[in-house]
Coordinates of C-alpha atoms and ligand atoms in Angstrom, one line a residue:
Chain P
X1 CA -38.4 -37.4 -4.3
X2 CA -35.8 -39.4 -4.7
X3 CA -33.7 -39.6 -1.7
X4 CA -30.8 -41.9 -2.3
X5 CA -30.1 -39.2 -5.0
X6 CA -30.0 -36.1 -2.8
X7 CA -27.8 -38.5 -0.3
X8 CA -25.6 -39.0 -3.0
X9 CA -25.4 -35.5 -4.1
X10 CA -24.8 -34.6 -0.5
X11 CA -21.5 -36.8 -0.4
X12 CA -19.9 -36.2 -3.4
X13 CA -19.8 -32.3 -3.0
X14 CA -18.6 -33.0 0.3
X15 CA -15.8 -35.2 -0.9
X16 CA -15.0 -32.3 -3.1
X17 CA -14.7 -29.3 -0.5
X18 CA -11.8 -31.9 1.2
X19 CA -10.4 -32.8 -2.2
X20 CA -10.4 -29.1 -3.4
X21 CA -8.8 -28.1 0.2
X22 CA -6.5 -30.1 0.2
X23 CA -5.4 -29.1 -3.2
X24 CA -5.0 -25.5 -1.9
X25 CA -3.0 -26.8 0.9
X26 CA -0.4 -28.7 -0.8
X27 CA -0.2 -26.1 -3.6
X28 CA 0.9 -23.6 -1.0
X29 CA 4.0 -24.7 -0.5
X30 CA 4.9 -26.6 -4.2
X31 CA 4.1 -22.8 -5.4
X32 CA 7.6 -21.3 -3.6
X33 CA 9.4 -24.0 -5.7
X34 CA 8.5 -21.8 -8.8
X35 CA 8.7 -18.5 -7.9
X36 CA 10.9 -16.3 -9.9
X37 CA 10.8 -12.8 -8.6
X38 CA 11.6 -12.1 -4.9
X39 CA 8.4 -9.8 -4.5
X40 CA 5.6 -12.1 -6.1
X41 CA 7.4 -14.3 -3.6
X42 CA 6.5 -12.0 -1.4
X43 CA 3.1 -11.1 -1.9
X44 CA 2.4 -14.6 -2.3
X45 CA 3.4 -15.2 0.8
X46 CA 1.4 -12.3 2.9
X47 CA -1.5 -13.6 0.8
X48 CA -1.4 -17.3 1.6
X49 CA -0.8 -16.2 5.3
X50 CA -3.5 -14.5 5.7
X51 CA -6.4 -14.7 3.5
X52 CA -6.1 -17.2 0.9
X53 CA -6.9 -20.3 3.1
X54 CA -10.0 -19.0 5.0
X55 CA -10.8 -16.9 2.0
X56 CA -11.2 -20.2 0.0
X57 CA -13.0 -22.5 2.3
X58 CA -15.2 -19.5 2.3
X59 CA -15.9 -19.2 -1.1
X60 CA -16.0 -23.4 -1.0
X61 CA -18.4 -23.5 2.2
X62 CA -20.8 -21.0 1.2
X63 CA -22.1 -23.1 -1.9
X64 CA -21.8 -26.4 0.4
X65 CA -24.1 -25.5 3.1
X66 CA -26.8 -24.3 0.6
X67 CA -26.1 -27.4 -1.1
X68 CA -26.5 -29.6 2.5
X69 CA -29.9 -27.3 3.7
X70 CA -32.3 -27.4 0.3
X71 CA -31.6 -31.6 0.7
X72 CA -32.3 -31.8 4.1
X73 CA -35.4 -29.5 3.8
X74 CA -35.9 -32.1 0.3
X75 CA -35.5 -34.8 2.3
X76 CA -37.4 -33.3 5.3
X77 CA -40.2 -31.6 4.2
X78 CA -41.0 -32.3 0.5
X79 CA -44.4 -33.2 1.5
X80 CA -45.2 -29.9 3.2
X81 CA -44.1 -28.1 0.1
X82 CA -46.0 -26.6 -2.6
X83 CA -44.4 -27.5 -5.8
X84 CA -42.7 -24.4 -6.3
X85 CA -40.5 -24.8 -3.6
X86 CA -39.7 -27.8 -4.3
X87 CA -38.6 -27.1 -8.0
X88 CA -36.5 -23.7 -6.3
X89 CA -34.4 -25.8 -4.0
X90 CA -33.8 -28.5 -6.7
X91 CA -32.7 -25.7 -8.9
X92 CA -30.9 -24.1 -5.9
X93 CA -28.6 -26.7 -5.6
X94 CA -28.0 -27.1 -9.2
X95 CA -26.7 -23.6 -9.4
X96 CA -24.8 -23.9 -6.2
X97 CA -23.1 -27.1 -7.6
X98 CA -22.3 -25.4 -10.7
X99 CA -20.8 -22.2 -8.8
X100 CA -18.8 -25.2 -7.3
X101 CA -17.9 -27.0 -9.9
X102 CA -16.5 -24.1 -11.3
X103 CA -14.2 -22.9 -8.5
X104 CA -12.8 -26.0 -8.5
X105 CA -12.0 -25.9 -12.5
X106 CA -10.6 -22.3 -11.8
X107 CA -8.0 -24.0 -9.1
X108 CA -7.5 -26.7 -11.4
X109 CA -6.8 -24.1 -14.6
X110 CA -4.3 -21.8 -12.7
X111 CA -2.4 -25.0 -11.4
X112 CA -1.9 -26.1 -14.6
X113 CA -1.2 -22.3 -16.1
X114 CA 1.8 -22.3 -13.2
X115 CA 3.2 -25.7 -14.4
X116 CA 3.2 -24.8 -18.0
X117 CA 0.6 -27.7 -19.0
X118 CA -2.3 -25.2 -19.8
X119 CA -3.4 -26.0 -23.3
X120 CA -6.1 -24.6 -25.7
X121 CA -8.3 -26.1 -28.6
X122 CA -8.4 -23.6 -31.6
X123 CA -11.2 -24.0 -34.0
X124 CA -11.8 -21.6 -36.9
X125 CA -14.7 -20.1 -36.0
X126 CA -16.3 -16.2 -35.3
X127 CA -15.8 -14.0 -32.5
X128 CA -18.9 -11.7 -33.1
X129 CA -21.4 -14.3 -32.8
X130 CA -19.7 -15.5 -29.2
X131 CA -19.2 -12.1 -27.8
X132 CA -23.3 -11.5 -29.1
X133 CA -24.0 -14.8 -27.2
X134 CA -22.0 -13.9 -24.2
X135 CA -23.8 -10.4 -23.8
X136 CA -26.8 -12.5 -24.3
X137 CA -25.8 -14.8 -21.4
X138 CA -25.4 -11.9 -19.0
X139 CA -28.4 -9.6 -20.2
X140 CA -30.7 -10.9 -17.3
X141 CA -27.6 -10.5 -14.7
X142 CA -27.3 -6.9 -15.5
X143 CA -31.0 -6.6 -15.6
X144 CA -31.3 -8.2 -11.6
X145 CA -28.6 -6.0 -10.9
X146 CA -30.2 -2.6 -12.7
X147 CA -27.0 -1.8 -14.7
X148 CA -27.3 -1.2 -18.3
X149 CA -25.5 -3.5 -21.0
X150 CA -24.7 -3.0 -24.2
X151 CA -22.6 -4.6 -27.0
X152 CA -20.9 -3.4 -30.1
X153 CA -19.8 -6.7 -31.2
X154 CA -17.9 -5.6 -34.8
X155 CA -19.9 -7.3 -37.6
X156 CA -16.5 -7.1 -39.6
X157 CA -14.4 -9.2 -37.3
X158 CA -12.9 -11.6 -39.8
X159 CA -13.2 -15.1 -39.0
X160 CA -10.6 -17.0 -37.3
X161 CA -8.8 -19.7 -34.8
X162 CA -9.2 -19.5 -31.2
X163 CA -10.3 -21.5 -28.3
X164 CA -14.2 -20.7 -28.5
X165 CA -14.9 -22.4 -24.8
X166 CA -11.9 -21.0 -23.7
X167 CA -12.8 -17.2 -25.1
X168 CA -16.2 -17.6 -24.0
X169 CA -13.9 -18.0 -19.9
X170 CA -12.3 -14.8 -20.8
X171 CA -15.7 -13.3 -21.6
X172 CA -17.7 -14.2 -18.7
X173 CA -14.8 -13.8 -16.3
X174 CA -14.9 -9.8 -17.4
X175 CA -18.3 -9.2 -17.9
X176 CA -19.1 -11.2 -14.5
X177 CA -16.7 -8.6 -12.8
X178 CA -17.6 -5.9 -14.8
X179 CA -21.1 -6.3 -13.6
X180 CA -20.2 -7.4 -10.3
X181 CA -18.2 -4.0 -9.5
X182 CA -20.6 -1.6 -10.9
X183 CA -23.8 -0.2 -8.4
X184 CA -26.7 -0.1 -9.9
X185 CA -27.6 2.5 -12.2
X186 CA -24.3 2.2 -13.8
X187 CA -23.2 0.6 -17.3
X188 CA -21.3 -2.0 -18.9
X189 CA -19.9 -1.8 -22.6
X190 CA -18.7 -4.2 -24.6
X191 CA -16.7 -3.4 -27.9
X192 CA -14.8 -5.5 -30.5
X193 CA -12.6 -3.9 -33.0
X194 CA -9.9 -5.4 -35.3
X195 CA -6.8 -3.3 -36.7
X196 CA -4.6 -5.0 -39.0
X197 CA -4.4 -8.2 -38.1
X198 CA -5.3 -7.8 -34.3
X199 CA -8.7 -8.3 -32.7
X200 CA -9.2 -6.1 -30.0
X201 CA -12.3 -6.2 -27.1
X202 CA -12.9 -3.8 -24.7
X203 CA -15.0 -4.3 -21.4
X204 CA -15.7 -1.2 -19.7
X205 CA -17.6 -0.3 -17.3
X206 CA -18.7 2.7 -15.1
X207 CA -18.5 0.8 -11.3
X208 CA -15.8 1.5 -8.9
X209 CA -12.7 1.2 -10.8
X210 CA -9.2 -0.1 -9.4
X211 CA -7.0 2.2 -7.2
X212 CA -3.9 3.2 -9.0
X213 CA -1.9 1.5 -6.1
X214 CA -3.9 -1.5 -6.5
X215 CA -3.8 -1.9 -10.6
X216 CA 0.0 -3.5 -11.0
X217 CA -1.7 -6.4 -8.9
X218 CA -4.7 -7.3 -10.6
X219 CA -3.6 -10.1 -12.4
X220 CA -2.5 -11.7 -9.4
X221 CA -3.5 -14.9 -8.1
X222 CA -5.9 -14.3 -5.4
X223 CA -5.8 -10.5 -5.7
X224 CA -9.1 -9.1 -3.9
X225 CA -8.9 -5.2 -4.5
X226 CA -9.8 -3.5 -1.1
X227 CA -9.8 -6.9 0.7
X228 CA -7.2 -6.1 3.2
X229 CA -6.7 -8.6 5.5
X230 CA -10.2 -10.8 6.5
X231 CA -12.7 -11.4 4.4
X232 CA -15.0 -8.9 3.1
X233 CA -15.8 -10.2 -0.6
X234 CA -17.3 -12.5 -2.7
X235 CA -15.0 -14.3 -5.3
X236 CA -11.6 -16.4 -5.0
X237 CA -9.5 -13.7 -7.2
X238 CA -8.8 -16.5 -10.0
X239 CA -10.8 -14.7 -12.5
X240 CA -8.4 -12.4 -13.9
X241 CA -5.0 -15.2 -13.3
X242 CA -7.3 -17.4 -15.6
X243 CA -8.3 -14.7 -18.1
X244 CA -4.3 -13.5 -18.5
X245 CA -3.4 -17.1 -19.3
X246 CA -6.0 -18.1 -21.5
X247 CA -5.2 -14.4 -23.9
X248 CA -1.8 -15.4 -23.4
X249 CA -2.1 -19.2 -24.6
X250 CA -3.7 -17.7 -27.6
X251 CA -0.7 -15.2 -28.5
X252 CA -2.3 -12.1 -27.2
X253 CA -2.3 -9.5 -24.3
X254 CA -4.9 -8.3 -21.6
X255 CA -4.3 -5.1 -19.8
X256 CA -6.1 -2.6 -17.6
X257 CA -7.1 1.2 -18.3
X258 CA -8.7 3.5 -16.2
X259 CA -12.0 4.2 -17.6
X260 CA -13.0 7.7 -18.0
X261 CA -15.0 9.5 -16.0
X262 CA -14.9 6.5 -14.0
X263 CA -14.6 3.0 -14.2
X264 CA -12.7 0.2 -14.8
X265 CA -11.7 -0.7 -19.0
X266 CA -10.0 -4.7 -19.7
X267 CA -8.8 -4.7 -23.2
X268 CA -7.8 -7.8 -24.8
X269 CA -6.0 -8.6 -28.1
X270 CA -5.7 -11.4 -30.0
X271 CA -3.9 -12.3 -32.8
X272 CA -6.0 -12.7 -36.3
X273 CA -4.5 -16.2 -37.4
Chain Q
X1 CA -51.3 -10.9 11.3
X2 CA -48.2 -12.9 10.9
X3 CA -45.3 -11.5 12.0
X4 CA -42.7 -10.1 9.7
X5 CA -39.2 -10.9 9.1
X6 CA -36.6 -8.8 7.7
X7 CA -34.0 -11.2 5.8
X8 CA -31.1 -8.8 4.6
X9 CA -28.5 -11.5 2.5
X10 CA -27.3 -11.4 -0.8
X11 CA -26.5 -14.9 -1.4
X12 CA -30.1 -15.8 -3.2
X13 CA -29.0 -19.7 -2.7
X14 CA -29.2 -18.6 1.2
X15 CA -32.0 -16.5 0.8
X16 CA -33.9 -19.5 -0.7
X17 CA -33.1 -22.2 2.1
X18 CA -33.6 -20.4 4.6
X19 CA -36.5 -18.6 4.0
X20 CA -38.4 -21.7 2.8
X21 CA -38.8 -23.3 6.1
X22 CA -39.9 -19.5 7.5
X23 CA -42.3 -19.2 4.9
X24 CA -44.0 -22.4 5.8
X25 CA -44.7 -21.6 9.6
X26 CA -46.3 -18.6 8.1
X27 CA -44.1 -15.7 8.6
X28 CA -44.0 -12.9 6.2
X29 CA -40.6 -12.9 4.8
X30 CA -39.3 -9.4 3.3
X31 CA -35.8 -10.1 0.9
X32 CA -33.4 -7.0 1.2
X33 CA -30.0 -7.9 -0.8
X34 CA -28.3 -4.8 -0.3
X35 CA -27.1 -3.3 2.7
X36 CA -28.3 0.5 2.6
X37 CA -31.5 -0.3 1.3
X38 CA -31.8 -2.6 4.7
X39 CA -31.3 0.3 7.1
X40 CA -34.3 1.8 4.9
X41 CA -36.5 -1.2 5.0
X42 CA -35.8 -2.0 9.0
X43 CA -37.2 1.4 9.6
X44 CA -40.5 1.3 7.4
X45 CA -41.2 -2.2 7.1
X46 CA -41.4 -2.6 11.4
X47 CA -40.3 -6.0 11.1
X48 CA -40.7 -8.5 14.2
X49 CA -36.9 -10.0 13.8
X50 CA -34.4 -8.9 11.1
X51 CA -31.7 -11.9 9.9
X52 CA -28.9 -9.7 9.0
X53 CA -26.0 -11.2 7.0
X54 CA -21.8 -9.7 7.4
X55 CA -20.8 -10.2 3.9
X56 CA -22.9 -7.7 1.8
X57 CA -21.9 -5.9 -1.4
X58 CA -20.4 -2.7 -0.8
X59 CA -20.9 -2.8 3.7
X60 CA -20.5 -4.7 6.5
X61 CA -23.4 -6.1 8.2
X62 CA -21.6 -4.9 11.4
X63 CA -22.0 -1.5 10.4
X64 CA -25.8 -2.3 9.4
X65 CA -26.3 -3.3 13.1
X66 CA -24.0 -0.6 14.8
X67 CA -26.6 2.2 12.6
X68 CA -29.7 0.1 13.7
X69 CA -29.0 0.5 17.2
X70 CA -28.3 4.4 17.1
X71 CA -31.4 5.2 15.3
X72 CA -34.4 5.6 17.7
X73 CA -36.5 3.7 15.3
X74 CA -34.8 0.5 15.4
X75 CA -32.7 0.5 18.7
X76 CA -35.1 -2.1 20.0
X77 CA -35.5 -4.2 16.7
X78 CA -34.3 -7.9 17.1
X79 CA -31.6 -8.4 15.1
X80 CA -30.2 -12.0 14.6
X81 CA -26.8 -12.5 12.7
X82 CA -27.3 -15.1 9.9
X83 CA -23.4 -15.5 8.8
X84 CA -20.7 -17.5 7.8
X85 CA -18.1 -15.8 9.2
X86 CA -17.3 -17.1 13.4
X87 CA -14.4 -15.6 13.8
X88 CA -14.4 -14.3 18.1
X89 CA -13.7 -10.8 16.5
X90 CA -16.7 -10.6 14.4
X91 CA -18.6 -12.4 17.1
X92 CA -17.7 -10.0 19.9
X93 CA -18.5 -6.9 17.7
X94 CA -21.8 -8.2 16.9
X95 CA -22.4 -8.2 20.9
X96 CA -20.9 -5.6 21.6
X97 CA -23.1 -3.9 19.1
X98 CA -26.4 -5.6 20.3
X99 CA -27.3 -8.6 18.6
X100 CA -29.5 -10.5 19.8
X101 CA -28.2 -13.8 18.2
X102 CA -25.2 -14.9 16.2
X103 CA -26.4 -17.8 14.1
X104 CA -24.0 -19.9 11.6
X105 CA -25.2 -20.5 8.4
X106 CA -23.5 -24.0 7.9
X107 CA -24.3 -25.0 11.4
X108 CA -27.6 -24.3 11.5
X109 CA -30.4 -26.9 9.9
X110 CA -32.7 -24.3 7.8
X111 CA -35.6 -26.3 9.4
X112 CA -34.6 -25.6 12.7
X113 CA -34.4 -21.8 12.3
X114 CA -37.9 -21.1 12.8
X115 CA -37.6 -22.9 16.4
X116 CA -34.1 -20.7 16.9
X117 CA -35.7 -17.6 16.6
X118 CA -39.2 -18.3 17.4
X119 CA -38.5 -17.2 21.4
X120 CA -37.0 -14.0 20.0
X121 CA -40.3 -12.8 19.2
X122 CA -42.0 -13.3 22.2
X123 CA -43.1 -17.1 20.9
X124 CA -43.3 -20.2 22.5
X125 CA -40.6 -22.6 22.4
X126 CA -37.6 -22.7 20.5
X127 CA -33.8 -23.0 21.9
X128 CA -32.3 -20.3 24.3
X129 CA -30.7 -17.4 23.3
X130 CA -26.8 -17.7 23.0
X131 CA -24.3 -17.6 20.4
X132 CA -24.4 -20.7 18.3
X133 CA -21.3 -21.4 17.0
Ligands
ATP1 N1 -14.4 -4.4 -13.5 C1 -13.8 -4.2 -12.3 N2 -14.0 -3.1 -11.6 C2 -13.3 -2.9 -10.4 N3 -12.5 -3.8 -9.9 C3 -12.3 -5.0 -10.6 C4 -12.9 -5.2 -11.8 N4 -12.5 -6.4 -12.3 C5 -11.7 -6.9 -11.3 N5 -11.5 -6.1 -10.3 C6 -10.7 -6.2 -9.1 O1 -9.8 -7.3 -9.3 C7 -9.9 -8.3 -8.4 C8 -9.6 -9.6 -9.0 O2 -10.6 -10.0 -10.0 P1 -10.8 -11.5 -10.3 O3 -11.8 -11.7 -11.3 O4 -9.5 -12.1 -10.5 O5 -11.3 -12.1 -8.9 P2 -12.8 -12.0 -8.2 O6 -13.8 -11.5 -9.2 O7 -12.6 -11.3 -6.9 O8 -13.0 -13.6 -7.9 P3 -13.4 -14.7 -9.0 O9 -13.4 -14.1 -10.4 O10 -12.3 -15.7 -8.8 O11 -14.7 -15.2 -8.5 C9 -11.4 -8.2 -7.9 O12 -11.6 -8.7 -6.6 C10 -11.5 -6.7 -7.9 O13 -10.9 -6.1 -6.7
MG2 MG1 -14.0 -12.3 -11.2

């Protein structure tokens, strides 16, 4: 085992909890500068008061600690190990610095969505064959979590330009919730349909749904349904901020529908050009 | 026998640091990831020492040790709080409720938990019993 390598490891994620804090921090109060409407001035500022900065470090120092214990029990240990373990912490703290690195692109994407630099790549390309890869991608999630997944993926979607990593955000951003807010048992449905030239993809699912009072907010930066006050959930709330902007950058629109009997339904549409 | 820990968390990355160093002193480590089912498992499993996480999908880990304690079966279990969340309030509810430990996931070394916990179960050694913040 190398250990000039775990050290290494150890000190960059570190150097990016501070960095990514200190983002947050100064973001706080450039963010009034902007704001256009009195009550997402408002909300913004309950949010930031209470939740957002412990909410984040949080999110940020849950990762970082499993990050810092599977190298020190590495760097500790290795030799006490059986193989296995060893190969389950390294992969640990790959995951955990993924989960990192991308909480730290989400920041970086909504900062940019708020100062008008966000920007997409459009390639011509088909959006059946990434919604089939992206239900592909989250098959053994659902499995773990014993809901059921299915997609109907429109074979006849005609070709055309959109951001593919971009879309493939949108898509893991809803099916992540999707399958994050639905107990086990439950389902998660994916359909793509086009009308005229409009692509349309649903994501429903059968979980818990969003209170009525709640729905107007959930494309809000940092909006945690039924997170009132403390911190009681997993998640930073960028998710759905992200999603919004990235439909939007491509011409479309995102929305929310109660899914019936229960349930939660995202629909997005994008323009076919 | 070796003695039996219940680990109720649903942050596998946790799970999997801190159970490794467990593991090798020989305890038999039982995974719970969801809170109901730990009330369940607490009660059939007899485990020597339950780690009991706050943040759990869909409860509290508060309310999993306020329900331990008014159940016949498991008013007497050890139950240690493995969390991330010190706030006084959470801190004084969790001894208020009974726990025997409050332990802080980023403060504690994985490789020292054994020894932190080890006295709990009637073993030799380890550090004294007080809230670790
Ligand atoms: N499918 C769903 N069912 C029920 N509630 C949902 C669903 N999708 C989103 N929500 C609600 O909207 C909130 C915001 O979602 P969003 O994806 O923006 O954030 P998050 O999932 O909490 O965190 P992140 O995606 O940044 O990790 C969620 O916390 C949840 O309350
Ligand atoms: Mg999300």
């Amino acid at each position: 085992m190398n250990v000039q390598i775990i050290l290494n490891i150890l000190v960059i994620v570190e150097s990016l909890l501070l960095l990514v804090i200190s983002i947050t921090l100064f973001r706080k109060t450039s963010d009034f500068k902007k704001l256009k409407k009195y009550e997402e001035a408002l909300i913004m500022f309950q949010a930031n008061q209470n939740d957002v900065i412990p909410m984040l470090v949080h999110e940020l120092r849950a990762p970082l600690s499993v990050v810092k214990g599977a190298s020190d029990l590495l760097l500790k240990s290795t030799d006490e190990m059986n193989a296995d373990q060893v190969r389950d912490l390294l992969a640990q703290i790959k995951s955990s610095s993924e989960g990192l690195l991308k909480m730290v692109g989400d920041i970086l994407d909504v900062s940019k969505m708020e100062g008008g630099k966000f920007q997409i790549s459009k390639v011509f390309g088909s959006l059946g064959g990434l919604l089939k890869e992206e239900c592909a991608y989250f098959e053994s999630l659902a499995r773990v979590k014993e809901v059921s997944l299915s997609c109907a993926t429109g074979e006849n979607i005609p070709e055309f330009s959109f951001d593919p990593e971009r879309v493939k955000q949108v898509m893991s951003n809803l099916l992540s919730n999707a399958i994050k807010f639905t107990p086990k048992g439950g389902s998660v449905e994916v359909i793509a349909r086009h009308v005229d030239r409009i692509v349309e993809v649903v994501v429903e699912d059968t979980g818990i749904g969003v209170p009525e009072k709640d729905q107007p907010k959930l494309f809000h930066k940092f909006f945690q349904a039924g997170n009132q006050g403390g911190v009681t959930q997993k998640g930073t709330g960028l998710g759905l901020v992200i999603t919004k902007g990235i439909v939007e950058a491509h011409g479309g629109k995102i929305w929310y529908e109660d899914n019936k009997p229960k349930g939660a339904k995202f629909i997005f549409a994008l323009p076919l050009k | 026998m070796p003695k039996k820990i219940l680990f109720i968390e649903d942050d596998e990355g946790f799970f999997n640091i801190f159970s490794v160093p467990l593991k090798m002193k020989g305890y038999d480590v039982v995974h719970v990831s969801d809170g109901a089912l730990g009330v369940e498992k607490a009660i059939s499993e007899k485990p020597d020492l339950i780690l009991l996480d706050i943040v759990l999908p869909g409860t509290s880990g508060l309310d999993i040790l306020k329900e331990l304690r008014e159940r016949p079966e498991s008013k007497d279990a050890k139950i240690v709080m493995l969390t991330n969340f010190g706030s006084d309030e959470n801190i004084n509810k969790a001894m208020e409720y009974g726990a025997n430990d409050y332990l802080m996931k980023y403060n504690i070394v994985p490789s020292e938990l054994p020894d932190k916990i080890a006295i709990l179960m009637g073993e030799a050694s380890g550090a004294g019993i007080k809230v670790t913040q």
